[in-house]
PDB file of C-alpha atoms in Angstrom:
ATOM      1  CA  UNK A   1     -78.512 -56.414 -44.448  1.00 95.00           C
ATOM      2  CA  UNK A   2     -77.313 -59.283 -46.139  1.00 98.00           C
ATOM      3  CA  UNK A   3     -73.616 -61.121 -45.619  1.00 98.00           C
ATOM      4  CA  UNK A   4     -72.084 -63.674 -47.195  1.00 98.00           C
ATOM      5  CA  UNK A   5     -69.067 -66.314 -47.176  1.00 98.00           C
ATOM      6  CA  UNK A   6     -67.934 -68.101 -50.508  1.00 98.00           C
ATOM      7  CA  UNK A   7     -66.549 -71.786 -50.131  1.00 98.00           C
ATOM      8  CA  UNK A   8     -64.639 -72.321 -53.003  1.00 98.00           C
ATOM      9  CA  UNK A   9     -62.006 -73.724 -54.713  1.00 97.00           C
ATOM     10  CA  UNK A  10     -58.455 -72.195 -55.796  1.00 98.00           C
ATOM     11  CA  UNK A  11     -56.233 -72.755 -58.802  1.00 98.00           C
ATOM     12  CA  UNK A  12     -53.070 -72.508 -56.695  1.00 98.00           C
ATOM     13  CA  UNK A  13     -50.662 -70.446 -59.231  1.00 98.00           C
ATOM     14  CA  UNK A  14     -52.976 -69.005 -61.472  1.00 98.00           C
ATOM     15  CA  UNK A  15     -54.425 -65.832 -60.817  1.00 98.00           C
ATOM     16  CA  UNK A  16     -56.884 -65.319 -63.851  1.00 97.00           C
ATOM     17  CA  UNK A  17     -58.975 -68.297 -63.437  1.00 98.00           C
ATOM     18  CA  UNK A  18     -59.215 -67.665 -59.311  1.00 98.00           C
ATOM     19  CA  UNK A  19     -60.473 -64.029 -60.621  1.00 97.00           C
ATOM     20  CA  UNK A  20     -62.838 -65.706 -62.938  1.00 97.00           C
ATOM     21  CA  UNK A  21     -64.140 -67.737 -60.000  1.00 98.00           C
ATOM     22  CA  UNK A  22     -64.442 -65.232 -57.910  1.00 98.00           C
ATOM     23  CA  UNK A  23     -66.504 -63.001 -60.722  1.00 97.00           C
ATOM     24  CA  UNK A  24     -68.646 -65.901 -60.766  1.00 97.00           C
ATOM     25  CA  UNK A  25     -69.216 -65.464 -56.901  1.00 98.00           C
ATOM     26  CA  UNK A  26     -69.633 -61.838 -57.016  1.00 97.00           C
ATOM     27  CA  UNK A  27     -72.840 -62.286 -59.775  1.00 97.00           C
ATOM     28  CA  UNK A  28     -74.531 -64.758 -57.343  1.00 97.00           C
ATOM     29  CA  UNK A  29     -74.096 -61.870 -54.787  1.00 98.00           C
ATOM     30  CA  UNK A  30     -75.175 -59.350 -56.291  1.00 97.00           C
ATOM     31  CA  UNK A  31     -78.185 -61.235 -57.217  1.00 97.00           C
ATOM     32  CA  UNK A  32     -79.016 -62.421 -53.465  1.00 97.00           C
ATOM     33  CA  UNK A  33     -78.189 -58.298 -52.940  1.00 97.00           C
ATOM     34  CA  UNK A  34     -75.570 -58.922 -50.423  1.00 98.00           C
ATOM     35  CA  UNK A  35     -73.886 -56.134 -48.949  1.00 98.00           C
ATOM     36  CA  UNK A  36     -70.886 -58.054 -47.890  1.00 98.00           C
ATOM     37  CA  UNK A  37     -69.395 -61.515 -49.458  1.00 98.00           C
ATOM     38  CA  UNK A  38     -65.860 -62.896 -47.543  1.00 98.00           C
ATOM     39  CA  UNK A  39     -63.650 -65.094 -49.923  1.00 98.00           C
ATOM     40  CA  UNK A  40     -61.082 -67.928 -48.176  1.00 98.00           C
ATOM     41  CA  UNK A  41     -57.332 -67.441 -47.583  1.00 98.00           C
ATOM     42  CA  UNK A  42     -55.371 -66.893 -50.699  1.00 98.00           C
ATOM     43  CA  UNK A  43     -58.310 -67.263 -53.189  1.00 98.00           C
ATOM     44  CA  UNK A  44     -56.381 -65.357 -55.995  1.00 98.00           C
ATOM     45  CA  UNK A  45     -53.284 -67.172 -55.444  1.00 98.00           C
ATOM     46  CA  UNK A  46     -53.350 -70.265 -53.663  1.00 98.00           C
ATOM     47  CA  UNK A  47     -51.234 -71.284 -50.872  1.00 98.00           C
ATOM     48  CA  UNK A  48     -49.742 -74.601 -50.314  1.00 98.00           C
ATOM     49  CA  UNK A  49     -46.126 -72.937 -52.254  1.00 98.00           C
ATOM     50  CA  UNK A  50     -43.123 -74.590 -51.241  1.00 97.00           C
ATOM     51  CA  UNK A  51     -40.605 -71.932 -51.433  1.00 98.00           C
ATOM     52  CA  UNK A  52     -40.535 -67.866 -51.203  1.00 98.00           C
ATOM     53  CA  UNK A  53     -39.246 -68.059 -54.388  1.00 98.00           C
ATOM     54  CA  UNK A  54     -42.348 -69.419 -55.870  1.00 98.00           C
ATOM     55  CA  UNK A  55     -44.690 -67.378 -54.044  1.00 98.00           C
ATOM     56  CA  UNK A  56     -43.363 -64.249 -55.136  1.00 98.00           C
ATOM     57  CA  UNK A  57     -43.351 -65.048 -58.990  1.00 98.00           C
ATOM     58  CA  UNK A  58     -47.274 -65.469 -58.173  1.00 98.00           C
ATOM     59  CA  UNK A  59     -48.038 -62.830 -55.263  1.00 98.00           C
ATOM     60  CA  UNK A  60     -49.818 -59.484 -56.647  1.00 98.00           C
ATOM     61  CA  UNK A  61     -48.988 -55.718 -55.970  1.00 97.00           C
ATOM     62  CA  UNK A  62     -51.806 -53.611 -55.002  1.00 96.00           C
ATOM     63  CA  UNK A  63     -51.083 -51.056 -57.641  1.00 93.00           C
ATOM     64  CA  UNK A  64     -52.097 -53.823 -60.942  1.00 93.00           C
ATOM     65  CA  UNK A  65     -55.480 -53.772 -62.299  1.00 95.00           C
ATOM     66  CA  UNK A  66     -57.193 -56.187 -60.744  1.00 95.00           C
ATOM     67  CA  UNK A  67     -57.707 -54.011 -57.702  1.00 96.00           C
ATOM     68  CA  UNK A  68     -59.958 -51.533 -60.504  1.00 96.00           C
ATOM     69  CA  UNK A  69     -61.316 -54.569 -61.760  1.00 96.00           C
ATOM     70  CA  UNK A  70     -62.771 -55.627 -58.648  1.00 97.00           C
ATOM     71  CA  UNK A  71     -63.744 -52.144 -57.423  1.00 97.00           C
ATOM     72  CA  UNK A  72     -65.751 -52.065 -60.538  1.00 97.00           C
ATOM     73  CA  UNK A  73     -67.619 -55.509 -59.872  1.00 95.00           C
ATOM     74  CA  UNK A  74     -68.198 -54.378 -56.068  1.00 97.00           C
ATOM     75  CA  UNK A  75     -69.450 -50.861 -57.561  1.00 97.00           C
ATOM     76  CA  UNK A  76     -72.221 -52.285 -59.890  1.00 95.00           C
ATOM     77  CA  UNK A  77     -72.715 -54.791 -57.250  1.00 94.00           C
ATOM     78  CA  UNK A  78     -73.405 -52.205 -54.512  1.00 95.00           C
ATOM     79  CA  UNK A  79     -71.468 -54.619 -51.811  1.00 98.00           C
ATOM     80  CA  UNK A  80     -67.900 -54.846 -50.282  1.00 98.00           C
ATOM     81  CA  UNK A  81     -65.588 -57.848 -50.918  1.00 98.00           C
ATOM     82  CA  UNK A  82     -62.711 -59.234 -48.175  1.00 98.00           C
ATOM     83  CA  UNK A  83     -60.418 -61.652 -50.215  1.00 98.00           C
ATOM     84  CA  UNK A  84     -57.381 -63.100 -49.552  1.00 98.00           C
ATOM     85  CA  UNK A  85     -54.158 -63.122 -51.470  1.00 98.00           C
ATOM     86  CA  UNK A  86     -50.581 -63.106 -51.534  1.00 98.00           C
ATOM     87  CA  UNK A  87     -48.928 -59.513 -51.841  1.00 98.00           C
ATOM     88  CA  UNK A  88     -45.430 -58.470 -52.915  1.00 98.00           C
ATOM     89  CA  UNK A  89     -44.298 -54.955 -51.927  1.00 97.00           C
ATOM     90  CA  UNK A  90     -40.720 -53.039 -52.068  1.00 92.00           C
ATOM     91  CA  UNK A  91     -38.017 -54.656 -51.609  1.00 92.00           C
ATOM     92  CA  UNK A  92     -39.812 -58.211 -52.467  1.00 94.00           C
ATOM     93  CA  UNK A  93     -41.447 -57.980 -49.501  1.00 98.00           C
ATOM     94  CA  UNK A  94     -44.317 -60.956 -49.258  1.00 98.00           C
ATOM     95  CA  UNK A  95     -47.561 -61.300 -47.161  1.00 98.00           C
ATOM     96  CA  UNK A  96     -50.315 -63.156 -46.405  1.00 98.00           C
ATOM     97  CA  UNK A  97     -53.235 -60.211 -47.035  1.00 98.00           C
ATOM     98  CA  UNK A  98     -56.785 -59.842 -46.147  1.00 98.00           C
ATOM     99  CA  UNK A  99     -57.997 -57.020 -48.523  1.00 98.00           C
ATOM    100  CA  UNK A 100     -61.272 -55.556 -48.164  1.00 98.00           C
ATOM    101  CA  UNK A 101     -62.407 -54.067 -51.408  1.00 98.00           C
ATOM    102  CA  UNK A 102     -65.510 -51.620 -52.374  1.00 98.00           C
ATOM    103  CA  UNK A 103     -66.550 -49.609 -55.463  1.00 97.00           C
ATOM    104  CA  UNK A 104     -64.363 -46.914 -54.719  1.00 97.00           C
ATOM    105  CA  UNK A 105     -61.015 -49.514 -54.519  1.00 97.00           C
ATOM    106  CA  UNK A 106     -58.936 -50.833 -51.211  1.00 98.00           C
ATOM    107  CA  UNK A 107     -60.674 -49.528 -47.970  1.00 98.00           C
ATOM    108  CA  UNK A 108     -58.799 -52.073 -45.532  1.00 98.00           C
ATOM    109  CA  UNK A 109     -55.783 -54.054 -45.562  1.00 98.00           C
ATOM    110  CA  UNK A 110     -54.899 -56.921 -43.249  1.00 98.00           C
ATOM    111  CA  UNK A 111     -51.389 -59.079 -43.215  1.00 98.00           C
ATOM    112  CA  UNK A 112     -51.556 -61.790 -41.446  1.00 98.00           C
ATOM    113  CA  UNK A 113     -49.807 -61.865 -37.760  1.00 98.00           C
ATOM    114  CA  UNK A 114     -49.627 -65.205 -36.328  1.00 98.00           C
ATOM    115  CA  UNK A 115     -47.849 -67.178 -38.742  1.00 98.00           C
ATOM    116  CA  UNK A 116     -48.286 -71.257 -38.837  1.00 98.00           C
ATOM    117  CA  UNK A 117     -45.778 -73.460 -40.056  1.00 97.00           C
ATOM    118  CA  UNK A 118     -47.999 -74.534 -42.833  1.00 97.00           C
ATOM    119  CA  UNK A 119     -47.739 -73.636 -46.450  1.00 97.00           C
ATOM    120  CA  UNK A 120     -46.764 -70.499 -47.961  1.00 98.00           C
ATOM    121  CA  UNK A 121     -47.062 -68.645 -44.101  1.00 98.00           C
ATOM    122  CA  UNK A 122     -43.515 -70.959 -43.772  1.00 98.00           C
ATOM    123  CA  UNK A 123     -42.037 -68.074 -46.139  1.00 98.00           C
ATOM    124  CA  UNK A 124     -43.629 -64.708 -46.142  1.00 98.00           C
ATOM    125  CA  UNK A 125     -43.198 -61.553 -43.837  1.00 98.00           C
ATOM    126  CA  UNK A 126     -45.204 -61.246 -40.643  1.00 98.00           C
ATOM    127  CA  UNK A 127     -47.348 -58.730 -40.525  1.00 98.00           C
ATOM    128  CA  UNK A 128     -47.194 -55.169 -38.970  1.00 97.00           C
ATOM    129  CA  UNK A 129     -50.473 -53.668 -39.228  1.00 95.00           C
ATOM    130  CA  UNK A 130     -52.480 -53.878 -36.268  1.00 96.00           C
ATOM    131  CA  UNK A 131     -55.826 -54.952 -35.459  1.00 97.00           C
ATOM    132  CA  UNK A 132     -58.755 -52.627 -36.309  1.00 97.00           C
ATOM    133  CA  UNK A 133     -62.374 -51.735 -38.372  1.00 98.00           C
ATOM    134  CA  UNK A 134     -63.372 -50.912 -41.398  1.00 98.00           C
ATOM    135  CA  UNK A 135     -66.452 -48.902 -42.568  1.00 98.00           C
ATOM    136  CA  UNK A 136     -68.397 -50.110 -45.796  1.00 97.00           C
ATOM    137  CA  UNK A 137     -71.679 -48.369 -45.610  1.00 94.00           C
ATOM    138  CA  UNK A 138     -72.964 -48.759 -42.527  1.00 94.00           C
ATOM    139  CA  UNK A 139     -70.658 -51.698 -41.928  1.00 98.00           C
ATOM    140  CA  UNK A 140     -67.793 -52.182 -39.611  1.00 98.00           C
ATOM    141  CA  UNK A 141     -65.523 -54.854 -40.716  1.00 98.00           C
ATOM    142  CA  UNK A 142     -62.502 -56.168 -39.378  1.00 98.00           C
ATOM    143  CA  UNK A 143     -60.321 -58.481 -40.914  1.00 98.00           C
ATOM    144  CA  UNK A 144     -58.232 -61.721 -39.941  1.00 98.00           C
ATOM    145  CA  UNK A 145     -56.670 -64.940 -41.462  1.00 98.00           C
ATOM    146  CA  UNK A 146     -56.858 -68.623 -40.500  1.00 98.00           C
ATOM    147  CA  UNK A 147     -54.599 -69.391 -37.614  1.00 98.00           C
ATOM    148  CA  UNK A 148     -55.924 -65.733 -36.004  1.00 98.00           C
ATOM    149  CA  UNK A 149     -58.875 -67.186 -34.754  1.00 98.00           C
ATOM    150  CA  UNK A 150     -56.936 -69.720 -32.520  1.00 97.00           C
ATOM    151  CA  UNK A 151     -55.936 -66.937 -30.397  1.00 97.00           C
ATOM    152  CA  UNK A 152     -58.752 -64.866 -28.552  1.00 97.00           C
ATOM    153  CA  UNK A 153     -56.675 -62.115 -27.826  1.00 97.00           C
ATOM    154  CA  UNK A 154     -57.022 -60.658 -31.487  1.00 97.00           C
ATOM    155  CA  UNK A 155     -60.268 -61.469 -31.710  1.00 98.00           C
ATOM    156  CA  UNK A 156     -61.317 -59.267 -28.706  1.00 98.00           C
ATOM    157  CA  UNK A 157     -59.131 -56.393 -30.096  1.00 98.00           C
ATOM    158  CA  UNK A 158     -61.135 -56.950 -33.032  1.00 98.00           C
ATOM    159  CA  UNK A 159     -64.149 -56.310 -31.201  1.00 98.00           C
ATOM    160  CA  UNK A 160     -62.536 -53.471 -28.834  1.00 98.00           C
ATOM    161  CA  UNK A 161     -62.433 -51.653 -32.386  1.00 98.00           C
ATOM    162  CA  UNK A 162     -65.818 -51.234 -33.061  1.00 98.00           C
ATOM    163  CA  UNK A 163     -66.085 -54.414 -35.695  1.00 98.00           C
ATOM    164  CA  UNK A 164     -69.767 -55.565 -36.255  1.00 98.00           C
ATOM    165  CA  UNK A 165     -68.448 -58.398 -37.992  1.00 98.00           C
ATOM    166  CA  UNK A 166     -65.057 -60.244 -38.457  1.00 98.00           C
ATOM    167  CA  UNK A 167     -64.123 -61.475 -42.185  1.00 99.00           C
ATOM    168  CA  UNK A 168     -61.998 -64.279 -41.723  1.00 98.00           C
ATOM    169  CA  UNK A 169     -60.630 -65.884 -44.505  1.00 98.00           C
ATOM    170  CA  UNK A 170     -59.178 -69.545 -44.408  1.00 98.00           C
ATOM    171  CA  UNK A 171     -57.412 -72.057 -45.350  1.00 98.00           C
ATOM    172  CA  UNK A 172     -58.196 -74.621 -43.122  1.00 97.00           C
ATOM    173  CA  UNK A 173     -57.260 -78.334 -44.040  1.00 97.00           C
ATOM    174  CA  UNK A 174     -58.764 -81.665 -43.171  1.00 97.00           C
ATOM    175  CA  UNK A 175     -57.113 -82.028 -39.668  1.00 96.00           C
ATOM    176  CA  UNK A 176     -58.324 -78.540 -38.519  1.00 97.00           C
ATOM    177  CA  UNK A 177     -61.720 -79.779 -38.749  1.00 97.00           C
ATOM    178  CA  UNK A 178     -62.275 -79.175 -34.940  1.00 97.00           C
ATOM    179  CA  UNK A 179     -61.132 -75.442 -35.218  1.00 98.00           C
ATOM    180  CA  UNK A 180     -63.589 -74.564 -38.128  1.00 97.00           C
ATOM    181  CA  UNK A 181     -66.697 -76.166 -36.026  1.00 97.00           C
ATOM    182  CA  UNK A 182     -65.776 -74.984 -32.514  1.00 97.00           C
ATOM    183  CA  UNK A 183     -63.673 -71.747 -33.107  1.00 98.00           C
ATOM    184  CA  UNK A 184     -66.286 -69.164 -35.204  1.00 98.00           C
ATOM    185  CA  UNK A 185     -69.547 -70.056 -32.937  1.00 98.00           C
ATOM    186  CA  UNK A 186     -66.887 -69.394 -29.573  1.00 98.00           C
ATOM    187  CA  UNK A 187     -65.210 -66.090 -31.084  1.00 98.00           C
ATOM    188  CA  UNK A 188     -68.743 -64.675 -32.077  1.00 98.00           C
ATOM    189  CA  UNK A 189     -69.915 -65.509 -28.646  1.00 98.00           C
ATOM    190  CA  UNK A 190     -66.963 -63.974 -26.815  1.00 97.00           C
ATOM    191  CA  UNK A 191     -67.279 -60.582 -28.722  1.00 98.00           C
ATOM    192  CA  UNK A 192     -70.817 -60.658 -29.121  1.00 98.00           C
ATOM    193  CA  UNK A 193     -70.369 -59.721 -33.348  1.00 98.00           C
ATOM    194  CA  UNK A 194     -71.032 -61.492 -36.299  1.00 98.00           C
ATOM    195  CA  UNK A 195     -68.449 -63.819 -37.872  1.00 98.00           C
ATOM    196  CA  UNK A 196     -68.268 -65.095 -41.305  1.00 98.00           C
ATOM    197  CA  UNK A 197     -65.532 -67.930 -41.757  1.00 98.00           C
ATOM    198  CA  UNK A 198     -64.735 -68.550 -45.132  1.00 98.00           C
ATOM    199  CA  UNK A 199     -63.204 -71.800 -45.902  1.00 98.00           C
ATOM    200  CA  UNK A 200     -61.213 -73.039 -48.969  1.00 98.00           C
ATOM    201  CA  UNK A 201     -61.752 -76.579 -50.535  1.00 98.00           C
ATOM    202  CA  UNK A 202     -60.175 -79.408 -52.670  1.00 97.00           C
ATOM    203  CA  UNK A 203     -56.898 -80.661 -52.843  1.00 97.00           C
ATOM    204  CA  UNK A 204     -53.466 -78.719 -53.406  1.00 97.00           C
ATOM    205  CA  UNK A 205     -49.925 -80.082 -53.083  1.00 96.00           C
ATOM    206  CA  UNK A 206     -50.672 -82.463 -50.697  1.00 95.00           C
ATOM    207  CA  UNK A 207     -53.309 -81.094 -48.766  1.00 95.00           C
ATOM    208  CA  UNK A 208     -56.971 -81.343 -48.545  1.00 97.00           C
ATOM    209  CA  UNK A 209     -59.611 -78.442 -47.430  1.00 97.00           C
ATOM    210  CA  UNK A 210     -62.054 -79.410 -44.919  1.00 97.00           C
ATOM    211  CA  UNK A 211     -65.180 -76.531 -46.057  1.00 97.00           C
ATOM    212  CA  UNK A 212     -67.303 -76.144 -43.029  1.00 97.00           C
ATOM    213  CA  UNK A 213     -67.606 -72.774 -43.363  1.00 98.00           C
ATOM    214  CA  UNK A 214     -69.695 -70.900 -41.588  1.00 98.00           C
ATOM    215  CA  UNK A 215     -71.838 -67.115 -40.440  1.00 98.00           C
ATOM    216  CA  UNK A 216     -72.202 -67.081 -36.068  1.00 98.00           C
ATOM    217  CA  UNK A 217     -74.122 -64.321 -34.722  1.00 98.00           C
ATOM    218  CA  UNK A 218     -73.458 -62.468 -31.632  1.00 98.00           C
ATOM    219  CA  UNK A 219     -74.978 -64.890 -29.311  1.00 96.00           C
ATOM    220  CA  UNK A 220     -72.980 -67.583 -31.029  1.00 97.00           C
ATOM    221  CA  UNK A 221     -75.659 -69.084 -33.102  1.00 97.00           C
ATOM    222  CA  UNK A 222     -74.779 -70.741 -36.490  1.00 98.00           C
ATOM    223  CA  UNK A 223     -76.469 -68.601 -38.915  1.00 98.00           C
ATOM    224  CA  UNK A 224     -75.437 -70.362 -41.882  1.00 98.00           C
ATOM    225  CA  UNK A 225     -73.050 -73.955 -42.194  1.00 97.00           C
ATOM    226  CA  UNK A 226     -71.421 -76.055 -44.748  1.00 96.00           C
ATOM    227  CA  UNK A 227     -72.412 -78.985 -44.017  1.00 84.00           C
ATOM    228  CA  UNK A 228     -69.256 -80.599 -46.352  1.00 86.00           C
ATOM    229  CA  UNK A 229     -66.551 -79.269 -48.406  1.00 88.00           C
ATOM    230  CA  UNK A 230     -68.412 -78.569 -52.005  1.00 95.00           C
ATOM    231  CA  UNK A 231     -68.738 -74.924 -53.109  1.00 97.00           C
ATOM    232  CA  UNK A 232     -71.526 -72.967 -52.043  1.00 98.00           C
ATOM    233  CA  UNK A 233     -72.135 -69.051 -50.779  1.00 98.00           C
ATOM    234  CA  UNK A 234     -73.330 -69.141 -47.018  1.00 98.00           C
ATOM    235  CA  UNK A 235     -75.841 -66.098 -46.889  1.00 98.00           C
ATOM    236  CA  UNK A 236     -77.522 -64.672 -43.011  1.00 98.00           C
ATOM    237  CA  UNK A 237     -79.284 -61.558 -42.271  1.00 98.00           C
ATOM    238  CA  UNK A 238     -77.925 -59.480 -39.984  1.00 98.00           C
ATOM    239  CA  UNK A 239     -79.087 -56.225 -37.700  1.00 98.00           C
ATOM    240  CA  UNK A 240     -75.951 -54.546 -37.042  1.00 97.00           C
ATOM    241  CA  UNK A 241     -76.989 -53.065 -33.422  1.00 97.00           C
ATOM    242  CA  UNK A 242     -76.954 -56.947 -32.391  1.00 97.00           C
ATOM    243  CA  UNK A 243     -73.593 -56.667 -32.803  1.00 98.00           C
ATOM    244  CA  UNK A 244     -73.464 -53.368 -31.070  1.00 98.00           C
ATOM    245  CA  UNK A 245     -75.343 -53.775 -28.011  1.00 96.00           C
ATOM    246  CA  UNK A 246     -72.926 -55.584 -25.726  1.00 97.00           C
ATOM    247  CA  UNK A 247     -75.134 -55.735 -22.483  1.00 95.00           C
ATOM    248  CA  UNK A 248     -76.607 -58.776 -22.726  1.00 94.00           C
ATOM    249  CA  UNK A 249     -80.015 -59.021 -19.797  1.00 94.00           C
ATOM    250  CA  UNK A 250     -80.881 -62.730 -19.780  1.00 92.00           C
ATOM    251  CA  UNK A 251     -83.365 -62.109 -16.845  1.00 95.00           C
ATOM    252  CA  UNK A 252     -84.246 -58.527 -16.182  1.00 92.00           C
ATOM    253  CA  UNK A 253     -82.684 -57.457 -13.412  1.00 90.00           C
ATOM    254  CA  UNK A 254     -80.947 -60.566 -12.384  1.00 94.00           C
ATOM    255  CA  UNK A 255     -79.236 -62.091 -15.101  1.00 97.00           C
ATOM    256  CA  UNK A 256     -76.909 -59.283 -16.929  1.00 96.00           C
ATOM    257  CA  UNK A 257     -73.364 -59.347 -18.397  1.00 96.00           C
ATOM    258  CA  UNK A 258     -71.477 -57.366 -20.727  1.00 97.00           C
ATOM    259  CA  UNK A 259     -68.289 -59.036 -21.767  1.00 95.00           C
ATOM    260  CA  UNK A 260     -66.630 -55.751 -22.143  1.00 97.00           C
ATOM    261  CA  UNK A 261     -67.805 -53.384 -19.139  1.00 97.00           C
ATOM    262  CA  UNK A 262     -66.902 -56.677 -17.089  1.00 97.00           C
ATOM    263  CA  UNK A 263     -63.489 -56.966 -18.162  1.00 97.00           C
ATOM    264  CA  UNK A 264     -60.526 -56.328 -15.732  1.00 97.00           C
ATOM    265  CA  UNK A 265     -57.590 -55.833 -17.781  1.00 96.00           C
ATOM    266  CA  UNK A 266     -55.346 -55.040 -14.845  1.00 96.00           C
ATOM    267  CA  UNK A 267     -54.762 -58.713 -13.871  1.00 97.00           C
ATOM    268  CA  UNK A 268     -54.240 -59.348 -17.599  1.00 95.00           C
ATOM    269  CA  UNK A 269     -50.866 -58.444 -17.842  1.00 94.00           C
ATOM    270  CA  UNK A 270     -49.224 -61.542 -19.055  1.00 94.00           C
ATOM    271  CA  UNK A 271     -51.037 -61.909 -21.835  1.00 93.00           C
ATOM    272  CA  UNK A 272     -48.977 -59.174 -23.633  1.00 90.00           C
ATOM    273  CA  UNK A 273     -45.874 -60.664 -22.182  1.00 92.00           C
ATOM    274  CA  UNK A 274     -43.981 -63.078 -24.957  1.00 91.00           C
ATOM    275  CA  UNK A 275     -41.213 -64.166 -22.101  1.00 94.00           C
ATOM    276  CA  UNK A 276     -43.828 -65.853 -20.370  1.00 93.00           C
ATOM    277  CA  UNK A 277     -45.139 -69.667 -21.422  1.00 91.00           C
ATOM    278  CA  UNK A 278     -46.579 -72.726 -19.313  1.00 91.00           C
ATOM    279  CA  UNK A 279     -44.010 -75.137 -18.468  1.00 82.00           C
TER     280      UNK A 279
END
């Protein structure tokens, strides 16, 4: 099958032209018959806000129409969509969401965990839903944000549920450079999956988007790179039991690893321990 991962840029603020943009995306999709196309951080909303305040008055609820009216695109399309945007829930609750979207409506939802202090993630609610994948098709998808990838630990969890590939959208700017070209080809390595990073560009509200997007395959391969920051849809084929064959024989008989029979979690214990930090 065929995935995808839109560079693009975002009106921050107004939703209906990001939706028209992202419409636009969808047709040149459909057309290259992709079965999966990832969208950046935020790309209804934006997300260099300066207050909670602000970000509310533009966050969506999952509930409005625009959730039908991408269902319907992904429907004729025949493909699943992850895009990134900011919701508002009870209480004015506020989160930075990875949504992953198919013809029949919202099949995953993903609020982002580790929080930067960095834009609009200086003022919404941390998320609570934990790591795990998503079937489209014969897809498993599983969703992060940004600043996720900088920590391997939900990255393997990721890949401990079952993903094939991890949609991460992202918003990373000019001096995060380094993470968009050494991060994805390491995280896709590590799990042995597929990894689309979709990258934001242009300039809002004081910041500028670095692009380099990019598509790793299991063996850490670039499969598809930005080379700059101008828009573009990063395409790779993909055989999902890549993805899902973890033992890896580099010489038969003499050269095999599987990065998840290997594992010894027992003398991993203070990784899950927050009281504990190098001095």
């Amino acid at each position: 099958m065929l995935i995808a991962g839109v560079q693009s840029d975002v009106q921050i603020g107004d939703v209906a032209a990001n939706l028209g943009t992202v419409r636009e995306w969808l047709g040149r999709a459909a057309d290259a018959n992709a079965s999966l196309v990832v969208f950046p951080e935020c790309m209804l909303t934006g997300y260099a806000f300066d207050s909670r305040q602000d970000a509310l008055a533009v966050a969506l609820r999952v509930n409005d129409s625009w959730v039908a009216d991408l269902a319907a695109l992904a429907r004729e399309a025949d493909l699943a969509v992850s895009i990134g945007t900011l919701l508002r829930g009870g209480q004015d609750s506020l989160h930075n969401a990875n949504l992953l979207i198919d013809g029949s409506g919202i099949v995953g939802r993903y609020d982002k965990i580790h929080l930067p202090h960095l834009g609009v993630d200086r003022f919404v609610d941390r998320g609570e839903i934990p790591y795990q994948s998503f079937r489209v098709g014969e897809l498993r998808v599983g969703l992060a944000i940004c600043y996720d990838c900088s920590f391997p630990e939900p990255m393997r969890a990721l890949g401990l549920a079952a993903a094939d590939v991890i949609a991460l959208g992202t918003n990373w700017p000019v001096a995060a450079a380094r993470t968009a070209e050494i991060v994805p080809p390491a995280r896709s390595m590590e799990n042995h999956l597929f990894f689309v990073a979709a990258n934001r560009i242009g300039h809002e509200r004081g910041f500028d988007f670095c692009g380099l997007s990019s598509i790793c395959g299991p063996d850490g391969v670039e499969l598809a790179r930005a080379a700059d920051d101008q828009p573009m849809m990063l395409t790779a084929s993909i055989d999902v039991a890549e993805a899902r064959n973890k033992r890896i024989e580099r010489t038969a008989g003499k050269h095999v690893i599987d990065r998840y029979a290997d594992r010894r979690p027992e003398f991993y214990e203070s990784l899950i321990r927050s009281d504990i930090r190098p001095e």
